[in-house]
Short mmCIF file of C-alpha atoms and ligand atoms in Angstrom, two decimals:
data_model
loop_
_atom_site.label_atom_id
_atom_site.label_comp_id
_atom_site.label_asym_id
_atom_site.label_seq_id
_atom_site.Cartn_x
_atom_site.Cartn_y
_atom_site.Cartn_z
CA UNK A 1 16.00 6.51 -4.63
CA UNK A 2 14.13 6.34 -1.80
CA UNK A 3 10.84 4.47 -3.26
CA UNK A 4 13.93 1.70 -4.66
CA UNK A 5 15.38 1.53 -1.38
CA UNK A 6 12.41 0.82 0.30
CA UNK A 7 10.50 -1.59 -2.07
CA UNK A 8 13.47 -3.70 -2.54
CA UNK A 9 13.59 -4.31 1.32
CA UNK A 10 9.83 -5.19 1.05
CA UNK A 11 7.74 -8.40 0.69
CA UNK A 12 5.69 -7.27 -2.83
CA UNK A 13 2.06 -8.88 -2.73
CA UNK A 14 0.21 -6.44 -4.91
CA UNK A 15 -1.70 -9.11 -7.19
CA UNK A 16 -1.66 -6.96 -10.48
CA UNK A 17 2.03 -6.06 -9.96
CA UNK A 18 5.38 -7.86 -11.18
CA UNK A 19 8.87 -7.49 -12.28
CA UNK A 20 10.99 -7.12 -15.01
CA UNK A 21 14.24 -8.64 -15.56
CA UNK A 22 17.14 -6.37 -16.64
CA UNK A 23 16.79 -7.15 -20.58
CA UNK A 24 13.43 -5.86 -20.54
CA UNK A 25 14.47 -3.22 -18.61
CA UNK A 26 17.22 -2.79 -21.14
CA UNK A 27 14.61 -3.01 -24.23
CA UNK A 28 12.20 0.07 -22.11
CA UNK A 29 14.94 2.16 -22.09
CA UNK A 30 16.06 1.99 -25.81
CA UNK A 31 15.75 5.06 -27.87
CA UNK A 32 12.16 3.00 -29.61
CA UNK A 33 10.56 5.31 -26.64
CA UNK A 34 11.08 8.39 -28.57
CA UNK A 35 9.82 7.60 -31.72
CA UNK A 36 6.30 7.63 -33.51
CA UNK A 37 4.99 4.59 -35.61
CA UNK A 38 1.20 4.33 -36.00
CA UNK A 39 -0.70 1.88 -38.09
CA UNK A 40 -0.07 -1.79 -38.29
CA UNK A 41 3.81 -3.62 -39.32
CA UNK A 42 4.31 -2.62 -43.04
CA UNK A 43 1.82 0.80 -43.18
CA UNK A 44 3.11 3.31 -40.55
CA UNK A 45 2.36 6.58 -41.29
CA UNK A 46 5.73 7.86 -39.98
CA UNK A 47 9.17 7.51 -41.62
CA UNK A 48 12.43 6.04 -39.48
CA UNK A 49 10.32 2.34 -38.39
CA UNK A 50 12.64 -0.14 -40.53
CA UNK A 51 13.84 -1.82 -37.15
CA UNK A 52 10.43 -0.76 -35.45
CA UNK A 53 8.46 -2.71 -37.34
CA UNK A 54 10.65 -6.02 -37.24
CA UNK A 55 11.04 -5.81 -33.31
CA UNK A 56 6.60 -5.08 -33.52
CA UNK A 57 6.50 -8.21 -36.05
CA UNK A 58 8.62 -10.26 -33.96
CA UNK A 59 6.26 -9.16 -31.01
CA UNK A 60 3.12 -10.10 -32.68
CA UNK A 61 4.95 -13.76 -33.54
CA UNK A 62 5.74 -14.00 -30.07
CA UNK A 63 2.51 -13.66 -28.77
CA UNK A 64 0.87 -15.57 -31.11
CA UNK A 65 2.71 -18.49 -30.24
CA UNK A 66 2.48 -18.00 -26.79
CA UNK A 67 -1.09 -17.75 -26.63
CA UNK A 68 -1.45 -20.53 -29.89
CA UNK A 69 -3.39 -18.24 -31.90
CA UNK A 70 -3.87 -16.66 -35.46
CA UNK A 71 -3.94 -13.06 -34.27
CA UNK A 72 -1.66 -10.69 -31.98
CA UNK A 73 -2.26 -7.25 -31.73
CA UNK A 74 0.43 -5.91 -29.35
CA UNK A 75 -0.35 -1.99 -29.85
CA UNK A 76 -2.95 -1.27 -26.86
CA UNK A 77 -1.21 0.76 -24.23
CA UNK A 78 -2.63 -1.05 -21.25
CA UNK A 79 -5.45 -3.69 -20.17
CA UNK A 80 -7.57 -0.84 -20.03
CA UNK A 81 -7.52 0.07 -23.71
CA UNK A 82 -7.36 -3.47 -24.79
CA UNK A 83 -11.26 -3.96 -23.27
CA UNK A 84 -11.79 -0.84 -25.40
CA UNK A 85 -10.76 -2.26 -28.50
CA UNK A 86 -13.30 -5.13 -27.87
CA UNK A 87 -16.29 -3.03 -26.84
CA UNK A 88 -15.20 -1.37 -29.93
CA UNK A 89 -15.18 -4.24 -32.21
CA UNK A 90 -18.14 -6.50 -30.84
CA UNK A 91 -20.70 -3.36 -29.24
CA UNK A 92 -22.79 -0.86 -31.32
CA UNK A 93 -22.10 2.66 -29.84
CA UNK A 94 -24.98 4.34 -27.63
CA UNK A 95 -27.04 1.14 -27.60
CA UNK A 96 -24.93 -1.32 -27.62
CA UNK A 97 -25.26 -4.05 -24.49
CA UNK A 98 -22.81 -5.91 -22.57
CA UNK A 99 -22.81 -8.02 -19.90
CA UNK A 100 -19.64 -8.66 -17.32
CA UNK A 101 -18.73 -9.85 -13.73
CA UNK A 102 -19.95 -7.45 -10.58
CA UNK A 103 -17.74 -5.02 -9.89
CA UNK A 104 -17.89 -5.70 -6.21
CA UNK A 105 -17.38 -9.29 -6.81
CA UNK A 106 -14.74 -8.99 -8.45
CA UNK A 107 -15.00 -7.44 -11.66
CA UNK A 108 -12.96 -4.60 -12.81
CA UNK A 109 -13.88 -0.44 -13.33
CA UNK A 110 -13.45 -0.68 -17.11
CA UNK A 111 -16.00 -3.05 -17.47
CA UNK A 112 -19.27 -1.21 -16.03
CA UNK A 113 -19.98 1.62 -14.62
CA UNK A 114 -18.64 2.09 -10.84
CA UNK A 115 -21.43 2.13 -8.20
CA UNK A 116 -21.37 3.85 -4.84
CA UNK A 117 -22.00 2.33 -0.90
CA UNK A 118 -25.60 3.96 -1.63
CA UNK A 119 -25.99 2.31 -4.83
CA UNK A 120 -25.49 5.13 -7.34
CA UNK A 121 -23.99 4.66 -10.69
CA UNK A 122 -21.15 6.60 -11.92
CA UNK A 123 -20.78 6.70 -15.35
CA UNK A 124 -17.48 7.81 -17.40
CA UNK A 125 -15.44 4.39 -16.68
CA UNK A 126 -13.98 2.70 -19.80
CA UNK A 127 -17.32 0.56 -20.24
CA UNK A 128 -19.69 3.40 -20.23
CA UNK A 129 -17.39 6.12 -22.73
CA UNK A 130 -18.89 3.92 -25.58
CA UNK A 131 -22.42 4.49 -24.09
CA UNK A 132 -23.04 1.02 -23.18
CA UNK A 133 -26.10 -0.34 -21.31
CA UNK A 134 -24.43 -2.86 -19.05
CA UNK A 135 -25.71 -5.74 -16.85
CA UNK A 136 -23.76 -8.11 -14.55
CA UNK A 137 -23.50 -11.79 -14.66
CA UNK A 138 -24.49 -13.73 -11.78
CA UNK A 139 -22.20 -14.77 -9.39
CA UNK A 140 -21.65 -17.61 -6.44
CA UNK A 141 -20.15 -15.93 -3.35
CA UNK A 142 -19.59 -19.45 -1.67
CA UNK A 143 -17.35 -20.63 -4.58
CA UNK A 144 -16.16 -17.32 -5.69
CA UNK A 145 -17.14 -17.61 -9.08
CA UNK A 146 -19.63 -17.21 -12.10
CA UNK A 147 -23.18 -18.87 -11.50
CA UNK A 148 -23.55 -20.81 -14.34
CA UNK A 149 -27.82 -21.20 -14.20
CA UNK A 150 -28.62 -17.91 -13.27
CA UNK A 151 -26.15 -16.07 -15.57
CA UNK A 152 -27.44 -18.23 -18.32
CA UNK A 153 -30.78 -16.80 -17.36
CA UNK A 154 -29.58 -13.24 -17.40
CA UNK A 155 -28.62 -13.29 -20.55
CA UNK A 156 -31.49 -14.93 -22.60
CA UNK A 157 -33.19 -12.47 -21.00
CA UNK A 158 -31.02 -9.44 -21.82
CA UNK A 159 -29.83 -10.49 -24.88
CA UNK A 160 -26.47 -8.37 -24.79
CA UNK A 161 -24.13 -7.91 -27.65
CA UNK A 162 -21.31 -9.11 -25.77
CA UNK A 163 -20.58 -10.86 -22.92
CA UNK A 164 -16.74 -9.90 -20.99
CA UNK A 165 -15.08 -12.87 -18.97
CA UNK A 166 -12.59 -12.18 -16.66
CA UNK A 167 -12.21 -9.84 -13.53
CA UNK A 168 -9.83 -8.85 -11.00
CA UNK A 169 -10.69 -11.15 -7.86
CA UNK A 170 -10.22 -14.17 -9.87
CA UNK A 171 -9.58 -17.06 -7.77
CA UNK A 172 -10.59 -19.83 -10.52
CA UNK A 173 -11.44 -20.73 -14.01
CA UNK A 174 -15.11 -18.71 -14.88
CA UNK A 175 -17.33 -21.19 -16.84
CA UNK A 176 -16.49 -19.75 -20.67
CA UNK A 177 -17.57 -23.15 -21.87
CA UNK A 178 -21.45 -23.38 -20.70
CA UNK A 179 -21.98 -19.28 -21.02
CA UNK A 180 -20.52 -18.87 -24.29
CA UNK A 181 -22.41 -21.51 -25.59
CA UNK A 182 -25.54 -19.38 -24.63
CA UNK A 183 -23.95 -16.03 -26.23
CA UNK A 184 -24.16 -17.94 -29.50
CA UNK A 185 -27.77 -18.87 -29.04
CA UNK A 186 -28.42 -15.16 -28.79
CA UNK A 187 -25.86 -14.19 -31.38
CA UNK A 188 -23.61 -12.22 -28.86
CA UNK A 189 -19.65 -11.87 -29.04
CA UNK A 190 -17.46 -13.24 -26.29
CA UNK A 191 -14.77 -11.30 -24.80
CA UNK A 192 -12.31 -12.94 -21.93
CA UNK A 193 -10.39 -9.96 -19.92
CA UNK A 194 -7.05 -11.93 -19.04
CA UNK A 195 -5.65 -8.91 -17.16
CA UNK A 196 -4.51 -10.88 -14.36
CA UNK A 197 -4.23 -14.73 -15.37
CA UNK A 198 -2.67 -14.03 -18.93
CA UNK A 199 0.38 -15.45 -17.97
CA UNK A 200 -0.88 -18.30 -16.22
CA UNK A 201 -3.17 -19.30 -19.67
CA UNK A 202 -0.14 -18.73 -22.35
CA UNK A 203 1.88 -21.23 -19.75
CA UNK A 204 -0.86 -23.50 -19.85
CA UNK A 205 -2.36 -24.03 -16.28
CA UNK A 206 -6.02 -21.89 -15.82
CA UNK A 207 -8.01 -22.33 -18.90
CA UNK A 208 -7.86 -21.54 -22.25
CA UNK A 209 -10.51 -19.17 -23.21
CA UNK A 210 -9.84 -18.74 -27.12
CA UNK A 211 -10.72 -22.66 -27.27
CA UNK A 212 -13.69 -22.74 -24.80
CA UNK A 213 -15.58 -20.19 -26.88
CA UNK A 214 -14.07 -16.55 -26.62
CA UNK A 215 -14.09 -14.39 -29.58
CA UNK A 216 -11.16 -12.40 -28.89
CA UNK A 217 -8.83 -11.71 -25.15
CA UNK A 218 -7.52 -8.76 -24.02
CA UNK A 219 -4.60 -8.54 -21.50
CA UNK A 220 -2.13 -6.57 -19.17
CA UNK A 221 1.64 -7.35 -19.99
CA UNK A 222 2.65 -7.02 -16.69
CA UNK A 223 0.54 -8.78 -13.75
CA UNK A 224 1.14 -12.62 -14.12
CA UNK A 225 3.08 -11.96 -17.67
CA UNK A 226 6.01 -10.20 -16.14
CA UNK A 227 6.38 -7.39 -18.89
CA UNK A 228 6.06 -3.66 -19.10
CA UNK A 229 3.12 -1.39 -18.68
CA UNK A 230 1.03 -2.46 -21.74
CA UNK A 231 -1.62 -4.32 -23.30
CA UNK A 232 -2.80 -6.32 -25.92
CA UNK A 233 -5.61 -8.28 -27.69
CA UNK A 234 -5.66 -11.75 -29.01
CA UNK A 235 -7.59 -13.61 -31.37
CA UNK A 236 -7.99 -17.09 -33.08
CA UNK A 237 -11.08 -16.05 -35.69
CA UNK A 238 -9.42 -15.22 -38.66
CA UNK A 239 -12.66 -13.94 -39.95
CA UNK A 240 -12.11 -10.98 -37.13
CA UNK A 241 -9.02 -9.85 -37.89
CA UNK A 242 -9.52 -6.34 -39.89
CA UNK A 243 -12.47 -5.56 -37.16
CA UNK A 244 -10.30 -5.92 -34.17
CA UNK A 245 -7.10 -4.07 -36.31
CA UNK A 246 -9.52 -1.27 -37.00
CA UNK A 247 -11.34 -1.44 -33.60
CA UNK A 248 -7.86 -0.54 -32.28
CA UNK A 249 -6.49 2.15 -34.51
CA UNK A 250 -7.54 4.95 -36.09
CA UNK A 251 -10.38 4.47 -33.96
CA UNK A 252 -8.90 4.66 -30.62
CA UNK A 253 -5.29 5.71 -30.67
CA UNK A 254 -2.37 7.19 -32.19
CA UNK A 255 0.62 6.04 -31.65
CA UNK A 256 1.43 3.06 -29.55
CA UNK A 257 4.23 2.48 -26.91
CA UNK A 258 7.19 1.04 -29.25
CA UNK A 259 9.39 0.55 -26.43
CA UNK A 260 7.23 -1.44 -24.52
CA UNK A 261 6.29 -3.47 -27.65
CA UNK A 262 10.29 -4.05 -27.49
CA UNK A 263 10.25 -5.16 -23.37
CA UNK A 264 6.77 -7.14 -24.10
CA UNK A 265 8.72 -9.23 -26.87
CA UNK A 266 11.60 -10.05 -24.49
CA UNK A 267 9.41 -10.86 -21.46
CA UNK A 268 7.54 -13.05 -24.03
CA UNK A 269 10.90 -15.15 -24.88
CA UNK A 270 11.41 -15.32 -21.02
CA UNK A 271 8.09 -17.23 -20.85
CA UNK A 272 8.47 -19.30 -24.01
CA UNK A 273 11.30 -20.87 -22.33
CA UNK A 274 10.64 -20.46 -18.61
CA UNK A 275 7.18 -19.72 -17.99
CA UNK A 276 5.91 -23.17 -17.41
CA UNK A 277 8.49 -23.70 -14.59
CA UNK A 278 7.64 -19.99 -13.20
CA UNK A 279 4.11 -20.09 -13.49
CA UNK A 280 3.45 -23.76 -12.29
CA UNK A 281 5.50 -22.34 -8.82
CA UNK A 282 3.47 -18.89 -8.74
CA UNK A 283 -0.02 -21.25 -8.07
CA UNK A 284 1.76 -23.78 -6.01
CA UNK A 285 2.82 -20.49 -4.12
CA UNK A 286 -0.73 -18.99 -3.63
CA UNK A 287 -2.20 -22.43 -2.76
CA UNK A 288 0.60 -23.13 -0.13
CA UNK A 289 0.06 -19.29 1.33
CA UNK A 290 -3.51 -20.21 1.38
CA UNK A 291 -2.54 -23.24 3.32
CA UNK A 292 -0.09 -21.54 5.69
CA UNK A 293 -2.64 -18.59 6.40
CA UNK A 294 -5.15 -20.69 6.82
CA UNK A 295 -3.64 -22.88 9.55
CA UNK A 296 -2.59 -19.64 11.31
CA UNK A 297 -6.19 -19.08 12.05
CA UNK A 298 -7.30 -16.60 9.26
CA UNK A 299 -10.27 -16.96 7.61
CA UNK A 300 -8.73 -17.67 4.15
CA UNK A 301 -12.01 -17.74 1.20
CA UNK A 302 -12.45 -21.07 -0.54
CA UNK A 303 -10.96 -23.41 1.48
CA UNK A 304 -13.29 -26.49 0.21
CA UNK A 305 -11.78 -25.86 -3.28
CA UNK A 306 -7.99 -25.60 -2.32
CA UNK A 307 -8.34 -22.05 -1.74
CA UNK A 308 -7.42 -20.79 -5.63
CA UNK A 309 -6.58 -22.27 -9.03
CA UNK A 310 -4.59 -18.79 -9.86
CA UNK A 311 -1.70 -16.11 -8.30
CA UNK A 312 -4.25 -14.68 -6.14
CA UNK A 313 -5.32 -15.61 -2.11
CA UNK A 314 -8.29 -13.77 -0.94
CA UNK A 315 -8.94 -13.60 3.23
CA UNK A 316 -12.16 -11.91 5.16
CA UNK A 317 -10.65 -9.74 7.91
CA UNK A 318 -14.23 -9.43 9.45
CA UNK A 319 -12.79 -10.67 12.45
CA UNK A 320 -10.07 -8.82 13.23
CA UNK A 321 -12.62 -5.30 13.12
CA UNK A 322 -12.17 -5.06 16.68
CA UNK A 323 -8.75 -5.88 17.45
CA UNK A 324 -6.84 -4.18 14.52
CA UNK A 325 -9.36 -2.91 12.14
CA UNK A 326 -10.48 -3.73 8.72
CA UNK A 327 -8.51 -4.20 5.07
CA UNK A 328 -7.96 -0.41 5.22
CA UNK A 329 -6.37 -0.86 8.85
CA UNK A 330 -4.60 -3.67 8.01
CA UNK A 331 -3.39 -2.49 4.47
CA UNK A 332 -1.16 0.31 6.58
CA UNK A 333 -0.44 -1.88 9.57
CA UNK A 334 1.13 -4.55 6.73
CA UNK A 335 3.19 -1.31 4.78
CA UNK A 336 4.66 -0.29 8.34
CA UNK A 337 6.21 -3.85 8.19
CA UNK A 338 7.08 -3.04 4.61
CA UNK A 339 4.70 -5.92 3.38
CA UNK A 340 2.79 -4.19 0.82
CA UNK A 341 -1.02 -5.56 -0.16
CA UNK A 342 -4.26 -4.08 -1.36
CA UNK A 343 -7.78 -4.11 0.44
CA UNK A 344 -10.24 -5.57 -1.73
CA UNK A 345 -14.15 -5.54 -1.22
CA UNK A 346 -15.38 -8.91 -0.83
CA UNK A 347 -19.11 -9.76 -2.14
CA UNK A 348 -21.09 -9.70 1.01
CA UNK A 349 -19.00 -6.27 1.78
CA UNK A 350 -21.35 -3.75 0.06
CA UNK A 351 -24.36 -5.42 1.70
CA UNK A 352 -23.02 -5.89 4.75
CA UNK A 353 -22.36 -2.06 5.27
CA UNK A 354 -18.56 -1.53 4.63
CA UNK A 355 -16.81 0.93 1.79
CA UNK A 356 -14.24 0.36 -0.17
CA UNK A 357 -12.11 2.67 1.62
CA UNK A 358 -11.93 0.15 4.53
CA UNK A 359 -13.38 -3.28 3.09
CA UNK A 360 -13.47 -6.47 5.07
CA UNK A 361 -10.89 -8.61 2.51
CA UNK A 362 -7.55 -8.29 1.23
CA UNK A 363 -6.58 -9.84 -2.13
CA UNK A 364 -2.42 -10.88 -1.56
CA UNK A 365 -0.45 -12.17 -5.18
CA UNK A 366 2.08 -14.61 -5.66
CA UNK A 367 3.39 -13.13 -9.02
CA UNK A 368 6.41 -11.08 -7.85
CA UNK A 369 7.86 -13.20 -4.78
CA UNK A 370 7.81 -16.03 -6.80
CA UNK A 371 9.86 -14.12 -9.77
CA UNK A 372 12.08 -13.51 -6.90
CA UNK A 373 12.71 -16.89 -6.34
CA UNK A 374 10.41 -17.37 -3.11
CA UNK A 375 8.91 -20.49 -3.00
CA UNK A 376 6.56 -22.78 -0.24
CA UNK A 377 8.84 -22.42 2.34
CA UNK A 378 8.36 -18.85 2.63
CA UNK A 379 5.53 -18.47 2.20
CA UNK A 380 5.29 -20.10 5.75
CA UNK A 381 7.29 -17.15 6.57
CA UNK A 382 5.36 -14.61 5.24
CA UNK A 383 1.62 -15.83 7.17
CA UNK A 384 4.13 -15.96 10.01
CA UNK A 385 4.71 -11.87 9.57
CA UNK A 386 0.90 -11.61 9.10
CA UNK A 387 0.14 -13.78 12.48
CA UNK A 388 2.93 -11.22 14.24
CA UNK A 389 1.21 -8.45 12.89
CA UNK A 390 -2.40 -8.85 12.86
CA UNK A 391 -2.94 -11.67 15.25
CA UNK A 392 0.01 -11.23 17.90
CA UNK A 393 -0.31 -7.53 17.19
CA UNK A 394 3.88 -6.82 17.34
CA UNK A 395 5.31 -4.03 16.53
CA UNK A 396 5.49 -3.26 13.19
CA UNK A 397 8.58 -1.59 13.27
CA UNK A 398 10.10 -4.81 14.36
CA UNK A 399 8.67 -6.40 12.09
CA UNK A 400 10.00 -4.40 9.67
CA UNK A 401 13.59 -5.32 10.27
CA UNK A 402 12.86 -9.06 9.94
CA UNK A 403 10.91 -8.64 6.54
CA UNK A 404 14.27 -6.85 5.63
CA UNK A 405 16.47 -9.25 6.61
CA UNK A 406 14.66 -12.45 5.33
CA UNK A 407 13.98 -10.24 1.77
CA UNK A 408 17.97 -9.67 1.52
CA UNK A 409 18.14 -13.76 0.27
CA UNK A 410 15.57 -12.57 -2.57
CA UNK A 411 17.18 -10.12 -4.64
CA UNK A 412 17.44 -11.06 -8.42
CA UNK A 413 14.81 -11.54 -10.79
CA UNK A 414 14.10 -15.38 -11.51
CA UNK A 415 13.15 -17.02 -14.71
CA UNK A 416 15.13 -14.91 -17.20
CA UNK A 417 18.53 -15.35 -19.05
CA UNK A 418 21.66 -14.44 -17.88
CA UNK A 419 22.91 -11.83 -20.47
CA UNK A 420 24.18 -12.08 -23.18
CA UNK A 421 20.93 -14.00 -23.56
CA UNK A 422 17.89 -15.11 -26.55
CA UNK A 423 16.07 -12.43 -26.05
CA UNK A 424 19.19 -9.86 -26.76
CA UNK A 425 19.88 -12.60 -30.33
CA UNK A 426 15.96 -12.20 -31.41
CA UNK A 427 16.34 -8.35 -30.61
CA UNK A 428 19.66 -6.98 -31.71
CA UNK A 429 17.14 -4.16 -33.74
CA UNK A 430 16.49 -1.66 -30.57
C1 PLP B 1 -5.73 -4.62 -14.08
C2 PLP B 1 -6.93 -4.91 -14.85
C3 PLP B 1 -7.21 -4.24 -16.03
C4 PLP B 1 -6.46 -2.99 -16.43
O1 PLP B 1 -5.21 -3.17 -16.78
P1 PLP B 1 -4.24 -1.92 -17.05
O2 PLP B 1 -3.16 -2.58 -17.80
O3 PLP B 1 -3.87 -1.42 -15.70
O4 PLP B 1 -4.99 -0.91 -17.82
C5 PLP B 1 -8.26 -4.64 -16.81
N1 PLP B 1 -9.04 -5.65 -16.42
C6 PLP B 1 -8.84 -6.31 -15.27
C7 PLP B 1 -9.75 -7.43 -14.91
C8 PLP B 1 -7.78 -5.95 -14.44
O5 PLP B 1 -7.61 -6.57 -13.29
#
């Protein structure tokens, strides 16, 4: 109760994090989250799946259509697992080798292993369980993406198995194009981890890795897609279908999350039909709060290129280390005002001397206000709460009862249907 009060008087900026209408909500709640299916449509092992396996199949049809594709495989619990099922399929185990984006640029903690301030590795993250060796690409801290020249480099010279796209900090397109066409030279497979921008690539406005040269993309249902908690892989190489099916179970699970295979088919009608309205407005969002930060005097990354191409808005705090702190500070000055944000390491940090504890960025996401129906005009409003708080240095608490007041105008969930809706007519199974 009290976690719902408070969140639904708050201004939600957590980049990975959306929201669900009520008929997903409906569809995660259905009785599917009691049950047991394993195996693919058509060969469960477990009896009682007759409307189970048409809500999965209409999943799968779903997906594939929203991502224009010849293979869905909606089972994979979370992002997490769905990078698994790729090492799985395209890596040899032990001494297999894979190459992805720095962690403390921006890649993510399943996709090497996690190194400390002092520079140690820590092995046991998602990338490592298979026993991977794993290098990073190269990257360009002034335009916040892959170097094309020097990752090229890298991997003629390490001659990995795989090569992983995608990351967490992911202000624009990464250069799938030019690199994959150098993973072929070597013979490697090319993964794309669409955690964050999967929404914006089914809806058609960051790139489309599955035609600029990826093998296979795994995804989160639920940062810009605005699903449940789960994942997925997708594929348009008919030729790896079985390898990915098998790469996903037996090998690495049981049973899969049948109610969220329910709410992921919903959210998916949601953005067949509204999702290129919804996500055109979530980057017209970010690039406006870019703007309106930006002209408020913070130091918002990328301006020369428009400041992003996706949901997210990255800004150094450097500058505010004496005045209010760094993205640690700030992060908890921000949730007194009920304007919740992460701290995120930015690529100099780890160099220049700061942890992740208390970085000098934050990463802000224009998923979830947009859902809410936000749009540019506030998010002139919200840089104005950050200038209070971190520049004019108010009170928080006072703060707090304006971010109240203007989120009371921004209660429903956008870009769904009304019920009785689509999504109940293609789902009248759960
Ligand atoms: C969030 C994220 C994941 C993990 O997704 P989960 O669904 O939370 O497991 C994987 N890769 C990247 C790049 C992410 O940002």
């Amino acid at each position: 109760m009290e976690h719902h009060d408070e969140i639904s008087n708050a201004i939600p900026l957590i980049a990975s994090e959306n929201v669900t209408s009520p008929a997903v909500n409906e569809a995660i709640v259905s009785d599917f989250s009691h049950r047991y299916a394993e195996g693919w449509v058509g060969q469960r092992v477990y009896a009682g799946c007759k409307f189970i396996d048409k809500v999965e199949q209409i999943c799968i049809d779903l997906t594939k259509e929203y991502f224009n594709c010849c293979f869905a495989d909606v089972r994979p619990v979370s992002g997490v697992m769905a990078n698994l099922v790729l090492y799985n399929a395209f890596t040899s185990r032990n001494n297999g080798k894979m190459m992805a984006m720095p962690i403390p640029k921006g890649g993510h903690i399943s996709h090497a292993p996690y190194e400390t301030s002092s520079g140690r590795r820590i092995y046991g993250t998602a990338g490592t369980v298979r026993g991977l060796e794993i290098k990073y690409l190269a990257f360009d801290e002034e335009n916040m993406n892959l170097d094309v020249d020097e990752s090229a480099k890298a991997i003629r010279e390490f001659e990995p198995e795989m090569i992983l796209f995608g990351g967490s900090v992911f202000l624009f397109p990464h250069p799938v194009k030019e690199l994959s066409e150098v993973a072929k030279e070597i013979g490697a497979s090319v993964g794309y981890d669409s955690a964050h921008v999967a929404g914006l690539i089914g809806s058609g406005y960051f790139q489309d890795p599955l035609r600029e040269g990826a093998d296979a993309m795994s995804l989160s249902c639920h940062k810009t897609l605005p699903g449940p908690q789960t994942g997925a892989v997708v594929s348009d190489r008919e030729d790896l279908v079985d390898d990915l099916k098998n790469a996903a179970f037996p090998s690495l699970f049981s049973n899969h999350h049948l109610h969220n295979v329910a709410g992921f088919a919903v959210a998916l009608t949601e953005m067949l039909e509204f999702g290129k309205e919804y996500h055109k407005k979530v980057i017209e969002n970010a690039q406006a709060f870019g703007t309106a930060l930006n002209e408020r005097g913070f130091n918002v990354l990328c301006e020369h290129l428009g400041f992003t191409k996706s949901h997210q808005v990255v800004i150094n705090i450097v500058d505010f280390e004496k005045t209010v702190g760094l993205g640690g500070d700030i992060e908890r000055l921000l949730e007194d005002a009920n304007i919740i944000i992460n701290r995120n390491l930015l690529p100099w940090d780890i160099r220049e001397g700061r942890h992740y504890m208390n970085p000098g960025g934050l990463r802000l996401g224009t998923s979830e206000i947009t859902r809410l129906g936000m749009g540019k005009s506030e998010m002139v409003d919200i840089a104005e709460f950050f200038k209070k708080l971190i520049i004019d240095q108010k009170d928080p608490k006072k703060v707090r009862e304006e971010v109240a007041e203007f989120r009371k105008n921004f209660q429903e969930v956008k870009y769904c249907f009304n019920t009785p809706n689509k999504a109940y007519e293609y789902l009248k199974f759960y």
